[in-house]
PDB file of C-alpha atoms in Angstrom:
ATOM      1  CA  MET A   1       0.019   0.010  -0.083  1.00 90.00           C
ATOM      2  CA  PRO A   2       1.530   3.388  -0.951  1.00 96.00           C
ATOM      3  CA  PRO A   3       2.314   5.796   1.886  1.00 96.00           C
ATOM      4  CA  LEU A   4      -0.534   8.222   0.959  1.00 97.00           C
ATOM      5  CA  GLN A   5      -3.159   5.465   1.103  1.00 97.00           C
ATOM      6  CA  ARG A   6      -1.686   4.188   4.399  1.00 97.00           C
ATOM      7  CA  ARG A   7      -1.896   7.639   5.850  1.00 97.00           C
ATOM      8  CA  ILE A   8      -5.524   7.951   4.694  1.00 98.00           C
ATOM      9  CA  MET A   9      -6.448   4.559   6.084  1.00 98.00           C
ATOM     10  CA  LYS A  10      -4.888   5.508   9.472  1.00 98.00           C
ATOM     11  CA  GLU A  11      -6.781   8.731   9.599  1.00 98.00           C
ATOM     12  CA  LEU A  12     -10.099   7.080   8.711  1.00 98.00           C
ATOM     13  CA  LEU A  13      -9.544   4.333  11.306  1.00 98.00           C
ATOM     14  CA  ALA A  14      -8.726   6.901  14.002  1.00 98.00           C
ATOM     15  CA  HIS A  15     -11.881   8.810  13.005  1.00 98.00           C
ATOM     16  CA  LEU A  16     -13.884   5.576  13.405  1.00 98.00           C
ATOM     17  CA  ASP A  17     -12.499   5.015  16.829  1.00 98.00           C
ATOM     18  CA  GLU A  18     -13.520   8.641  17.787  1.00 98.00           C
ATOM     19  CA  LEU A  19     -17.030   8.132  16.531  1.00 98.00           C
ATOM     20  CA  ASN A  20     -17.323   4.887  18.310  1.00 96.00           C
ATOM     21  CA  ALA A  21     -16.357   6.498  21.553  1.00 97.00           C
ATOM     22  CA  HIS A  22     -18.966   9.190  21.126  1.00 96.00           C
ATOM     23  CA  ILE A  23     -21.672   6.540  20.438  1.00 91.00           C
ATOM     24  CA  LYS A  24     -20.612   4.716  23.588  1.00 92.00           C
ATOM     25  CA  ASN A  25     -20.833   7.928  25.604  1.00 94.00           C
ATOM     26  CA  LEU A  26     -24.360   8.640  24.230  1.00 89.00           C
ATOM     27  CA  ASP A  27     -25.466   5.062  24.873  1.00 86.00           C
ATOM     28  CA  ASP A  28     -24.312   5.306  28.386  1.00 90.00           C
ATOM     29  CA  GLU A  29     -26.082   8.613  28.872  1.00 89.00           C
ATOM     30  CA  ILE A  30     -29.246   7.152  27.332  1.00 84.00           C
ATOM     31  CA  ASP A  31     -28.972   4.175  29.592  1.00 84.00           C
ATOM     32  CA  ASN A  32     -28.519   6.435  32.756  1.00 88.00           C
ATOM     33  CA  PHE A  33     -31.703   8.341  31.664  1.00 84.00           C
ATOM     34  CA  MET A  34     -33.986   5.361  31.155  1.00 84.00           C
ATOM     35  CA  ARG A  35     -36.288   4.256  33.923  1.00 85.00           C
ATOM     36  CA  PRO A  36     -35.820   0.681  35.350  1.00 88.00           C
ATOM     37  CA  GLU A  37     -38.880  -0.590  33.455  1.00 85.00           C
ATOM     38  CA  GLU A  38     -37.539   0.834  30.196  1.00 84.00           C
ATOM     39  CA  LYS A  39     -34.224  -0.807  30.779  1.00 85.00           C
ATOM     40  CA  GLN A  40     -35.913  -4.204  31.469  1.00 87.00           C
ATOM     41  CA  ALA A  41     -37.962  -3.861  28.279  1.00 85.00           C
ATOM     42  CA  SER A  42     -34.766  -2.874  26.343  1.00 85.00           C
ATOM     43  CA  GLN A  43     -33.057  -5.992  27.613  1.00 87.00           C
ATOM     44  CA  ALA A  44     -36.074  -8.269  26.662  1.00 88.00           C
ATOM     45  CA  ILE A  45     -36.190  -6.795  23.113  1.00 88.00           C
ATOM     46  CA  GLN A  46     -32.615  -7.545  22.570  1.00 89.00           C
ATOM     47  CA  ASP A  47     -33.509 -11.282  22.487  1.00 89.00           C
ATOM     48  CA  VAL A  48     -34.904 -10.692  18.969  1.00 89.00           C
ATOM     49  CA  THR A  49     -32.432 -11.587  16.252  1.00 91.00           C
ATOM     50  CA  GLY A  50     -30.861  -8.392  14.800  1.00 90.00           C
ATOM     51  CA  ILE A  51     -31.977  -6.044  17.623  1.00 90.00           C
ATOM     52  CA  GLY A  52     -28.956  -4.658  19.491  1.00 88.00           C
ATOM     53  CA  ASN A  53     -28.674  -2.255  22.349  1.00 84.00           C
ATOM     54  CA  THR A  54     -29.170   0.954  20.420  1.00 83.00           C
ATOM     55  CA  SER A  55     -32.225  -0.338  18.623  1.00 86.00           C
ATOM     56  CA  ALA A  56     -33.690  -1.791  21.768  1.00 85.00           C
ATOM     57  CA  GLN A  57     -33.202   1.543  23.598  1.00 81.00           C
ATOM     58  CA  ALA A  58     -34.891   3.456  20.835  1.00 80.00           C
ATOM     59  CA  ILE A  59     -37.775   1.004  20.884  1.00 80.00           C
ATOM     60  CA  GLY A  60     -38.267   0.817  24.578  1.00 71.00           C
ATOM     61  CA  TRP A  61     -37.669   4.455  25.519  1.00 67.00           C
ATOM     62  CA  GLU A  62     -40.339   7.102  25.683  1.00 66.00           C
ATOM     63  CA  PRO A  63     -39.157  10.638  25.492  1.00 65.00           C
ATOM     64  CA  PRO A  64     -40.297  12.856  28.382  1.00 66.00           C
ATOM     65  CA  VAL A  65     -43.261  15.111  27.636  1.00 71.00           C
ATOM     66  CA  VAL A  66     -42.129  18.800  27.689  1.00 73.00           C
ATOM     67  CA  ALA A  67     -44.727  21.358  28.547  1.00 71.00           C
ATOM     68  CA  ALA A  68     -44.971  24.155  25.946  1.00 67.00           C
TER      69      ALA A  68
END
């Protein structure tokens, strides 16, 4: 692999690592915000093939109602 391609690949991989760290932080924040029953529903939903933590949180979580 030529040096330029190697450098580009290194930059892209570093960026992916950064994005994955941001995603993990957001997942943790969402998890801390969820009520116990929402966490339990999220765990149960993950038993379905193809449903991971992020999808399960989105399915099992109800956003709070904000008064206008």
